[in-house]
Tab-separated table of C-alpha atoms and ligand atoms in Angstrom:
chain	number	residue	atom	x	y	z
B	1	MET	CA	30.586	6.808	124.913
B	2	SER	CA	34.307	6.390	125.135
B	3	LYS	CA	35.480	3.312	126.954
B	4	THR	CA	38.621	4.909	128.365
B	5	LYS	CA	37.927	6.532	131.708
B	6	ALA	CA	39.153	10.129	132.105
B	7	LYS	CA	42.190	10.225	134.411
B	8	ALA	CA	41.406	11.753	137.814
B	9	ARG	CA	42.645	15.295	138.098
B	10	GLU	CA	45.315	16.008	140.668
B	11	LYS	CA	44.463	18.511	143.377
B	12	ALA	CA	46.364	21.792	143.444
B	13	ASP	CA	45.954	24.685	145.913
B	14	LEU	CA	45.412	27.319	143.268
B	15	LEU	CA	44.979	27.548	139.503
B	16	ILE	CA	45.529	30.637	137.367
B	17	VAL	CA	43.872	30.135	134.000
B	18	ASN	CA	43.239	31.778	130.644
B	19	ALA	CA	46.043	34.324	130.800
B	20	ASP	CA	46.240	36.263	127.537
B	21	GLU	CA	49.999	36.070	127.989
B	22	LEU	CA	51.745	33.805	130.468
B	23	ILE	CA	55.348	35.020	130.581
B	24	THR	CA	57.403	32.001	131.690
B	25	LEU	CA	60.983	33.124	130.918
B	26	ALA	CA	61.797	29.431	131.179
B	27	GLY	CA	65.191	27.950	130.416
B	28	ALA	CA	67.606	30.487	131.908
B	29	ASN	CA	68.243	29.046	135.342
B	30	GLN	CA	71.898	28.253	134.765
B	31	LYS	CA	72.897	31.440	132.974
B	32	PRO	CA	71.267	34.854	132.613
B	33	ARG	CA	69.778	35.817	129.271
B	34	ILE	CA	72.121	37.842	127.060
B	35	GLY	CA	71.886	39.603	123.682
B	36	LYS	CA	68.832	38.603	121.637
B	37	GLN	CA	67.776	36.038	124.269
B	38	MET	CA	66.578	38.978	126.359
B	39	ARG	CA	63.629	39.374	123.956
B	40	ASP	CA	62.565	35.750	124.341
B	41	LEU	CA	60.007	35.673	127.125
B	42	GLY	CA	58.821	32.085	126.641
B	43	ILE	CA	55.224	33.282	126.281
B	44	ILE	CA	52.334	30.828	126.484
B	45	TYR	CA	49.130	32.323	125.076
B	46	HIS	CA	45.936	31.256	126.920
B	47	GLY	CA	48.302	30.018	129.582
B	48	ALA	CA	47.702	28.503	133.002
B	49	LEU	CA	49.597	27.638	136.170
B	50	ALA	CA	48.889	25.157	138.939
B	51	LEU	CA	50.339	25.893	142.398
B	52	LYS	CA	50.770	23.596	145.374
B	53	ASP	CA	52.564	24.031	148.710
B	54	GLY	CA	53.983	27.373	147.611
B	55	ARG	CA	55.544	25.965	144.442
B	56	ILE	CA	54.615	25.780	140.777
B	57	VAL	CA	53.472	22.283	139.831
B	58	ALA	CA	52.274	22.851	136.251
B	59	VAL	CA	52.765	25.435	133.507
B	60	GLY	CA	51.115	25.236	130.097
B	61	LYS	CA	48.099	25.937	127.926
B	62	THR	CA	44.907	26.268	129.955
B	63	VAL	CA	43.313	23.241	128.274
B	64	GLU	CA	46.236	21.047	129.256
B	65	VAL	CA	46.743	22.301	132.816
B	66	THR	CA	43.030	22.077	133.645
B	67	LYS	CA	42.906	18.530	132.260
B	68	ALA	CA	45.551	17.477	134.758
B	69	PHE	CA	44.746	19.689	137.780
B	70	LYS	CA	41.785	21.001	139.749
B	71	ALA	CA	41.649	23.415	142.693
B	72	GLU	CA	39.092	25.132	144.881
B	73	THR	CA	40.490	28.546	144.052
B	74	VAL	CA	40.718	29.373	140.378
B	75	ILE	CA	41.834	32.806	139.192
B	76	SER	CA	40.742	33.883	135.733
B	77	ALA	CA	43.471	35.909	134.029
B	78	HIS	CA	41.413	36.522	130.911
B	79	GLY	CA	42.515	39.838	129.370
B	80	LYS	CA	45.551	39.876	131.649
B	81	THR	CA	49.274	39.172	131.676
B	82	VAL	CA	50.758	36.725	134.172
B	83	MET	CA	54.482	36.890	134.915
B	84	PRO	CA	57.096	36.197	137.606
B	85	GLY	CA	57.145	38.665	140.526
B	86	PHE	CA	59.700	41.419	140.092
B	87	VAL	CA	63.101	40.847	141.658
B	88	ASP	CA	64.739	44.068	142.855
B	89	PRO	CA	68.476	43.285	143.052
B	90	HIS	CA	69.736	46.597	144.509
B	91	THR	CA	68.173	48.519	147.411
B	92	HIS	CA	69.263	50.426	150.490
B	93	ILE	CA	65.943	49.876	152.238
B	94	ILE	CA	67.086	50.277	155.865
B	95	PHE	CA	67.801	53.868	156.894
B	96	ALA	CA	66.379	56.601	159.132
B	97	GLY	CA	65.433	60.141	158.117
B	98	PHE	CA	64.907	61.601	154.677
B	99	ARG	CA	66.753	64.137	152.507
B	100	GLU	CA	64.007	66.254	150.962
B	101	ASP	CA	66.036	69.392	151.821
B	102	GLU	CA	68.941	68.127	149.710
B	103	PHE	CA	66.532	67.270	146.925
B	104	GLN	CA	65.634	70.977	146.711
B	105	MET	CA	69.369	71.849	146.640
B	106	ARG	CA	69.950	69.372	143.822
B	107	VAL	CA	67.003	70.738	141.861
B	108	GLU	CA	68.695	74.131	142.158
B	109	GLY	CA	71.977	72.811	140.800
B	110	ALA	CA	74.027	71.321	143.692
B	111	SER	CA	75.633	68.013	142.718
B	112	TYR	CA	75.379	64.720	144.620
B	113	MET	CA	79.136	64.696	145.254
B	114	GLU	CA	79.234	68.340	146.452
B	115	ILE	CA	76.572	67.526	149.024
B	116	LEU	CA	78.414	64.374	150.144
B	117	SER	CA	81.803	66.155	150.437
B	118	SER	CA	80.255	68.832	152.637
B	119	GLY	CA	79.028	66.210	155.117
B	120	GLY	CA	75.508	65.682	153.715
B	121	GLY	CA	74.116	62.914	151.506
B	122	ILE	CA	75.025	59.442	152.770
B	123	LEU	CA	76.686	61.033	155.833
B	124	LYS	CA	73.486	62.812	156.813
B	125	THR	CA	71.607	59.510	156.646
B	126	VAL	CA	74.392	57.868	158.671
B	127	ARG	CA	73.911	60.406	161.485
B	128	GLU	CA	70.177	59.685	161.605
B	129	THR	CA	70.551	55.917	161.278
B	130	ARG	CA	73.126	55.665	164.062
B	131	LYS	CA	70.565	57.269	166.395
B	132	ALA	CA	67.732	54.927	165.374
B	133	SER	CA	66.779	51.760	167.248
B	134	VAL	CA	66.628	48.451	165.440
B	135	GLU	CA	62.844	48.408	166.099
B	136	LYS	CA	62.386	51.733	164.340
B	137	LEU	CA	64.467	50.553	161.384
B	138	VAL	CA	62.444	47.331	161.177
B	139	ASP	CA	59.188	49.249	161.296
B	140	SER	CA	60.055	51.583	158.414
B	141	GLY	CA	61.617	48.696	156.472
B	142	LEU	CA	58.392	46.666	156.719
B	143	LYS	CA	56.327	49.600	155.428
B	144	ARG	CA	58.675	49.982	152.470
B	145	LEU	CA	58.355	46.272	151.700
B	146	ASP	CA	54.553	46.696	151.759
B	147	VAL	CA	54.807	49.311	149.016
B	148	MET	CA	57.238	47.209	146.987
B	149	LEU	CA	54.898	44.219	147.203
B	150	GLU	CA	51.953	46.322	146.097
B	151	TYR	CA	53.918	47.185	142.969
B	152	GLY	CA	54.719	43.548	142.298
B	153	THR	CA	58.152	43.017	143.848
B	154	THR	CA	58.408	39.643	145.575
B	155	THR	CA	62.170	39.492	146.331
B	156	VAL	CA	64.591	42.319	147.133
B	157	GLU	CA	68.243	42.647	147.909
B	158	ALA	CA	68.999	44.992	150.841
B	159	LYS	CA	72.310	46.631	151.712
B	160	SER	CA	73.669	47.951	154.983
B	161	GLY	CA	75.881	51.041	154.720
B	162	TYR	CA	74.349	53.791	156.851
B	163	GLY	CA	76.053	52.709	160.081
B	164	LEU	CA	79.775	52.792	159.256
B	165	THR	CA	80.752	51.450	162.682
B	166	THR	CA	80.828	47.737	163.456
B	167	LYS	CA	77.965	48.093	165.913
B	168	ASP	CA	75.742	50.148	163.596
B	169	GLU	CA	76.417	48.023	160.510
B	170	LEU	CA	75.461	44.933	162.523
B	171	LYS	CA	72.328	46.755	163.732
B	172	ILE	CA	71.263	47.431	160.132
B	173	LEU	CA	71.981	43.850	159.063
B	174	GLU	CA	69.964	42.666	162.058
B	175	ALA	CA	67.054	44.860	160.874
B	176	ILE	CA	67.387	43.333	157.402
B	177	LYS	CA	67.287	39.851	158.914
B	178	ARG	CA	64.156	40.702	160.885
B	179	ILE	CA	62.234	42.231	157.984
B	180	ASN	CA	63.019	39.089	156.019
B	181	GLN	CA	61.539	36.993	158.848
B	182	LEU	CA	58.489	39.200	159.385
B	183	HIS	CA	57.456	40.048	155.814
B	184	CYS	CA	56.417	37.713	153.019
B	185	VAL	CA	58.771	39.498	150.585
B	186	ASP	CA	62.140	37.706	150.595
B	187	VAL	CA	65.094	39.923	151.496
B	188	VAL	CA	68.672	39.026	150.502
B	189	PRO	CA	71.299	40.749	152.688
B	190	THR	CA	74.432	42.575	151.499
B	191	PHE	CA	77.143	44.102	153.684
B	192	LEU	CA	78.075	47.586	152.415
B	193	GLY	CA	80.306	48.878	155.213
B	194	ALA	CA	82.336	50.569	152.472
B	195	HIS	CA	79.577	53.002	151.525
B	196	ALA	CA	81.340	56.212	152.620
B	197	ILE	CA	84.338	57.204	154.707
B	198	PRO	CA	82.856	58.018	158.121
B	199	PRO	CA	83.675	61.534	159.443
B	200	GLU	CA	85.819	60.056	162.285
B	201	TYR	CA	88.167	58.597	159.644
B	202	LYS	CA	88.238	61.530	157.221
B	203	ALA	CA	91.954	62.172	157.831
B	204	ASN	CA	92.935	58.496	157.711
B	205	PRO	CA	90.593	56.509	155.430
B	206	TYR	CA	92.963	53.516	155.390
B	207	ASP	CA	92.210	52.984	159.070
B	208	TYR	CA	88.533	52.635	158.191
B	209	VAL	CA	89.383	50.056	155.518
B	210	ASN	CA	91.392	48.202	158.175
B	211	LEU	CA	88.443	48.327	160.552
B	212	ILE	CA	86.155	46.827	157.917
B	213	VAL	CA	88.613	44.068	157.024
B	214	GLU	CA	89.804	43.245	160.522
B	215	GLU	CA	86.731	43.780	162.668
B	216	THR	CA	83.411	44.366	160.879
B	217	LEU	CA	83.627	41.749	158.116
B	218	PRO	CA	84.657	38.918	160.475
B	219	LYS	CA	81.684	39.713	162.752
B	220	VAL	CA	79.251	39.937	159.821
B	221	ALA	CA	80.483	36.565	158.576
B	222	GLU	CA	80.490	34.964	162.019
B	223	GLU	CA	76.888	36.008	162.626
B	224	LYS	CA	75.947	34.980	159.061
B	225	LEU	CA	74.278	38.340	158.478
B	226	ALA	CA	75.153	38.839	154.800
B	227	GLU	CA	75.491	36.876	151.583
B	228	PHE	CA	77.191	39.578	149.537
B	229	CYS	CA	79.840	42.230	150.149
B	230	ASP	CA	79.537	45.503	148.216
B	231	VAL	CA	81.746	48.605	147.908
B	232	PHE	CA	81.043	52.161	146.693
B	233	CYS	CA	84.077	52.320	144.395
B	234	GLU	CA	84.164	55.965	143.313
B	235	ARG	CA	86.476	58.962	143.079
B	236	ASN	CA	86.682	60.561	146.562
B	237	VAL	CA	84.982	57.573	148.174
B	238	PHE	CA	86.744	54.153	148.001
B	239	THR	CA	89.667	53.758	145.583
B	240	LEU	CA	90.080	50.747	143.316
B	241	GLU	CA	92.795	49.415	145.571
B	242	GLN	CA	90.751	49.820	148.774
B	243	SER	CA	87.703	48.293	147.082
B	244	LYS	CA	89.728	45.298	145.923
B	245	ARG	CA	91.088	44.716	149.396
B	246	ILE	CA	87.634	44.795	150.986
B	247	LEU	CA	86.022	42.569	148.340
B	248	ALA	CA	88.895	40.063	148.528
B	249	ALA	CA	88.580	39.947	152.319
B	250	GLY	CA	84.811	39.476	151.965
B	251	LYS	CA	85.411	36.605	149.541
B	252	ASN	CA	87.652	34.906	152.098
B	253	PHE	CA	84.731	35.013	154.499
B	254	GLY	CA	82.411	33.517	151.886
B	255	LEU	CA	80.684	36.778	150.927
B	256	LYS	CA	80.167	37.108	147.186
B	257	PRO	CA	81.384	40.408	145.713
B	258	LYS	CA	79.253	43.199	144.241
B	259	VAL	CA	80.476	46.648	143.191
B	260	HIS	CA	78.911	50.135	142.956
B	261	ALA	CA	80.944	50.795	139.827
B	262	ASP	CA	81.621	53.807	137.588
B	263	GLU	CA	78.515	55.669	138.767
B	264	MET	CA	79.965	59.163	138.506
B	265	SER	CA	83.387	58.715	136.940
B	266	THR	CA	85.359	56.257	134.797
B	267	LEU	CA	87.383	54.668	137.567
B	268	GLY	CA	87.647	51.079	136.334
B	269	GLY	CA	84.939	49.623	138.555
B	270	ALA	CA	83.640	47.380	135.761
B	271	GLU	CA	87.157	45.974	135.216
B	272	LEU	CA	87.540	45.437	138.970
B	273	ALA	CA	84.239	43.555	139.099
B	274	ALA	CA	85.393	41.244	136.295
B	275	ASP	CA	88.864	40.743	137.895
B	276	ILE	CA	87.526	39.835	141.298
B	277	GLY	CA	84.749	37.605	139.923
B	278	ALA	CA	81.888	39.756	141.193
B	279	VAL	CA	78.331	38.486	140.821
B	280	SER	CA	77.255	41.950	139.681
B	281	ALA	CA	78.534	45.446	138.986
B	282	ASP	CA	75.911	48.122	139.473
B	283	HIS	CA	75.233	51.628	138.017
B	284	LEU	CA	77.929	51.629	135.242
B	285	LEU	CA	77.052	55.063	133.811
B	286	PHE	CA	80.682	55.863	133.019
B	287	SER	CA	82.143	52.397	132.384
B	288	SER	CA	84.683	51.934	129.598
B	289	VAL	CA	83.961	49.666	126.636
B	290	GLU	CA	86.862	47.480	127.788
B	291	GLY	CA	85.270	47.211	131.225
B	292	ILE	CA	81.948	46.114	129.757
B	293	LYS	CA	83.709	43.556	127.544
B	294	ALA	CA	85.536	42.182	130.578
B	295	MET	CA	82.217	41.863	132.438
B	296	ALA	CA	80.629	40.109	129.449
B	297	ASN	CA	83.541	37.639	129.331
B	298	LYS	CA	83.190	36.804	132.994
B	299	GLY	CA	79.370	36.791	133.040
B	300	VAL	CA	79.196	39.597	135.629
B	301	VAL	CA	75.604	40.873	135.707
B	302	ALA	CA	75.257	44.585	134.880
B	303	VAL	CA	72.655	45.857	137.339
B	304	LEU	CA	71.362	49.083	135.822
B	305	LEU	CA	69.561	51.617	137.994
B	306	PRO	CA	67.941	54.206	135.731
B	307	ALA	CA	65.925	55.739	138.585
B	308	ALA	CA	69.213	56.545	140.354
B	309	ALA	CA	70.562	58.102	137.160
B	310	PHE	CA	67.297	60.066	136.867
B	311	SER	CA	67.755	61.272	140.471
B	312	LEU	CA	71.299	62.408	139.728
B	313	MET	CA	69.809	64.767	137.094
B	314	LEU	CA	72.818	64.524	134.779
B	315	GLY	CA	70.782	63.488	131.769
B	316	LYS	CA	73.106	60.499	131.537
B	317	TYR	CA	72.194	56.801	131.649
B	318	ALA	CA	74.173	53.585	131.377
B	319	ASP	CA	74.733	52.413	127.808
B	320	ALA	CA	72.434	49.409	128.038
B	321	ARG	CA	72.297	48.874	124.262
B	322	LEU	CA	76.067	48.556	124.085
B	323	MET	CA	76.049	46.154	127.027
B	324	ILE	CA	73.430	43.969	125.348
B	325	ASP	CA	75.351	44.092	122.033
B	326	LEU	CA	78.548	43.040	123.811
B	327	GLY	CA	76.792	40.139	125.518
B	328	ALA	CA	76.817	41.425	129.110
B	329	PRO	CA	73.810	40.150	131.099
B	330	VAL	CA	71.658	43.171	132.005
B	331	ALA	CA	69.418	43.425	135.077
B	332	LEU	CA	67.343	46.307	136.486
B	333	GLY	CA	66.849	47.517	140.058
B	334	THR	CA	65.370	50.494	141.898
B	335	ASP	CA	68.386	51.530	144.045
B	336	PHE	CA	65.757	52.576	146.603
B	337	ASN	CA	67.626	54.931	148.998
B	338	PRO	CA	67.112	58.416	150.519
B	339	ASN	CA	68.507	60.007	147.353
B	340	CYS	CA	66.406	57.883	144.984
B	341	LEU	CA	63.168	57.294	146.806
B	342	VAL	CA	61.363	54.852	144.561
B	343	GLU	CA	59.986	51.398	145.401
B	344	ASN	CA	58.357	50.824	142.024
B	345	MET	CA	60.010	48.439	139.530
B	346	GLN	CA	57.371	49.296	136.903
B	347	LEU	CA	58.615	52.889	136.880
B	348	VAL	CA	62.189	51.605	136.617
B	349	ILE	CA	61.106	49.613	133.549
B	350	ALA	CA	59.521	52.760	132.062
B	351	PHE	CA	62.789	54.666	132.611
B	352	ALA	CA	64.779	51.769	131.107
B	353	CYS	CA	62.600	51.842	127.994
B	354	HIS	CA	62.536	55.628	127.601
B	355	PHE	CA	66.091	56.561	128.579
B	356	MET	CA	68.125	53.434	127.804
B	357	LYS	CA	66.037	52.208	124.873
B	358	LEU	CA	65.292	48.731	126.171
B	359	THR	CA	62.230	47.081	124.659
B	360	SER	CA	59.502	46.075	127.112
B	361	ALA	CA	60.583	42.428	126.706
B	362	GLU	CA	64.242	43.191	127.456
B	363	ALA	CA	63.303	45.283	130.488
B	364	LEU	CA	61.007	42.535	131.773
B	365	THR	CA	63.788	39.943	131.466
B	366	ALA	CA	66.155	42.353	133.238
B	367	ALA	CA	63.681	42.869	136.104
B	368	THR	CA	63.008	39.160	136.710
B	369	ILE	CA	65.286	36.257	135.724
B	370	ASN	CA	68.433	38.355	135.167
B	371	ALA	CA	67.825	40.216	138.428
B	372	ALA	CA	67.481	36.826	140.149
B	373	HIS	CA	70.911	35.895	138.749
B	374	ALA	CA	72.315	39.162	140.158
B	375	ILE	CA	71.447	37.971	143.685
B	376	GLY	CA	72.210	34.281	143.263
B	377	ARG	CA	68.554	33.178	143.325
B	378	ALA	CA	67.872	32.105	139.725
B	379	TYR	CA	67.485	28.495	140.845
B	380	GLU	CA	64.220	29.337	142.623
B	381	ILE	CA	62.757	32.632	141.373
B	382	GLY	CA	62.661	34.905	138.305
B	383	SER	CA	60.796	32.547	135.964
B	384	LEU	CA	57.647	30.435	136.015
B	385	GLU	CA	58.755	26.808	135.846
B	386	VAL	CA	57.760	23.623	137.618
B	387	GLY	CA	59.525	23.419	140.983
B	388	LYS	CA	60.147	27.133	141.355
B	389	LYS	CA	58.621	29.313	144.062
B	390	ALA	CA	55.088	30.441	143.234
B	391	ASP	CA	55.956	34.169	143.214
B	392	ILE	CA	53.646	35.481	140.533
B	393	ILE	CA	52.015	38.717	139.469
B	394	VAL	CA	48.891	39.261	137.405
B	395	LEU	CA	48.958	42.535	135.486
B	396	ASP	CA	45.756	44.181	134.350
B	397	VAL	CA	47.008	44.535	130.763
B	398	PRO	CA	46.528	42.223	127.783
B	399	ASN	CA	50.206	41.921	126.917
B	400	HIS	CA	53.696	42.656	128.244
B	401	ARG	CA	54.248	45.573	125.838
B	402	PHE	CA	52.189	47.750	128.198
B	403	LEU	CA	55.124	47.613	130.648
B	404	GLY	CA	57.010	50.878	130.218
B	405	TYR	CA	54.309	52.154	127.873
B	406	HIS	CA	51.582	52.806	130.455
B	407	PHE	CA	53.593	54.410	133.213
B	408	GLY	CA	52.957	56.327	136.425
B	409	VAL	CA	50.220	53.905	137.481
B	410	ASN	CA	50.295	50.501	139.131
B	411	LEU	CA	49.454	47.809	136.571
B	412	VAL	CA	49.410	45.060	139.215
B	413	ASP	CA	46.050	43.397	139.763
B	414	LYS	CA	47.185	40.466	141.935
B	415	VAL	CA	50.336	39.365	143.699
B	416	ILE	CA	50.805	35.722	144.639
B	417	LYS	CA	53.668	35.136	147.054
B	418	ASN	CA	54.734	31.619	148.010
B	419	GLY	CA	51.523	30.364	146.379
B	420	ARG	CA	49.181	32.639	148.374
B	421	ILE	CA	47.209	35.614	147.077
B	422	VAL	CA	48.583	38.552	149.077
B	423	ILE	CA	47.357	41.470	146.951
B	424	ASP	CA	44.027	41.393	145.129
B	425	LYS	CA	42.957	44.727	143.730
B	426	GLU	CA	40.126	43.255	141.686
B	427	ALA	CA	38.555	41.737	144.789
B	428	SER	CA	38.866	44.927	146.833
B	429	ARG	CA	37.463	47.227	144.136
B	430	SER	CA	33.912	48.466	144.784
B	431	GLU	CA	31.448	47.467	142.102
B	432	PHE	CA	30.748	50.886	140.658
B	433	PRO	CA	32.038	54.292	141.594
B	434	ILE	CA	29.308	56.334	143.238
B	435	MET	CA	27.899	58.784	140.728
B	436	ARG	CA	26.599	62.097	141.937
B	437	GLU	CA	23.153	62.991	140.649
B	438	GLU	CA	23.087	66.036	138.436
B	439	GLU	CA	21.367	68.939	140.094
T	501	NIG	O1	73.566	53.404	144.943
T	501	NIG	N1	76.067	55.600	145.272
T	501	NIG	C1	76.083	55.157	146.404
T	501	NIG	N2	75.081	54.647	147.083
T	501	NIG	C2	73.716	54.841	146.752
T	501	NIG	C3	73.207	56.167	147.201
T	501	NIG	C4	73.050	56.196	148.631
T	501	NIG	C5	72.642	57.531	149.181
T	501	NIG	O2	72.813	58.571	148.529
T	501	NIG	O3	72.146	57.519	150.313
T	501	NIG	C6	73.487	54.567	145.285
T	501	NIG	O4	73.198	55.459	144.488
T	502	FE	FE1	73.183	51.770	145.598
């Protein structure tokens, strides 16, 4: 018998052990992963995690973690992949009414911009949202977060933008604040007053820009309702000059800039994002090579939204390969909105792989740690490292290469949010499906 006594094991709240692949993505908290780093997932085979008080307290091989920690609840991830919860860095989750009628028109050939210029699209949703109470917006927002969580998303960014008056923008931001308080999914708020020119200002759009800068933004900042300020910089929406003015004003109020850039035309949105020091530029279907280079130089995260491009039905996607080659940090998001009604980051990954030719590893990096960088949260989410939030998903697949490959289903088996199991499909599954006797 050995004379040295085994060291007492420390008590954790929860252990996850024996993961075929434990995807840590460790080591990218300061800067997003770029270029070839996007394929480095920091995988630990036969990996384990120990969780305590909502945080990760140990990450390593199962033999090592279980030597140091014990817990009453132990999850076996044998045959499974364990990874950080998805971070969705671009959504418009708070709105009233749907646009299934316009979807039929678009299927039959009408373009997104034609519908918007004739008073539909965003403006239709604005009419409905202005009529809705904050309670109704909170209620539908919570249901949407439920679906996102079921598909493995543990943090989302949420934009205003369907109010377009000071009062209605504040109402939407208030709804965002409440869903963040009421739901376990974390919600990061963005002010997008510059989402469309409201009909009242059609003849004098500069007056609307003035309203945003002089009235809405100061109120948003005073009530601390947003962390970011975004602009839909697009031909026939907000010009480069108007966008710059709004983002600069937002910056003065401490709101970090984001840009809906070059979604439908080459306007110079990517260049603007680099000039103004934006945290991210999003969409980027039509960005110039110079614009992408400028973003890469400044470390602006390229938030790509292939489900939105899919919804536009142009057969065109952002040039993600070029962005990765040029060293721009790439992230992925859903762009959940009434035109692109998808909560599911796994489907976004499938689109990224099929249409933009990202490998499963690159897409996974883009949907976790790089997405966390796009919303200023990389210090606490997006990777599995000691000290970070215990926001973890267990996928019912033996390795990460099934992401994008097996699509149209939900691969999530368990979701652990703030260290607690909030979704457990394995536990809720009945033992055997009932077989009907042959007659
Ligand atoms: O990111 N392009 C502008 N904004 C959203 C669409 C919003 C809407 O159509 O309601 C987007 O695609
Ligand atoms: Fe958007």
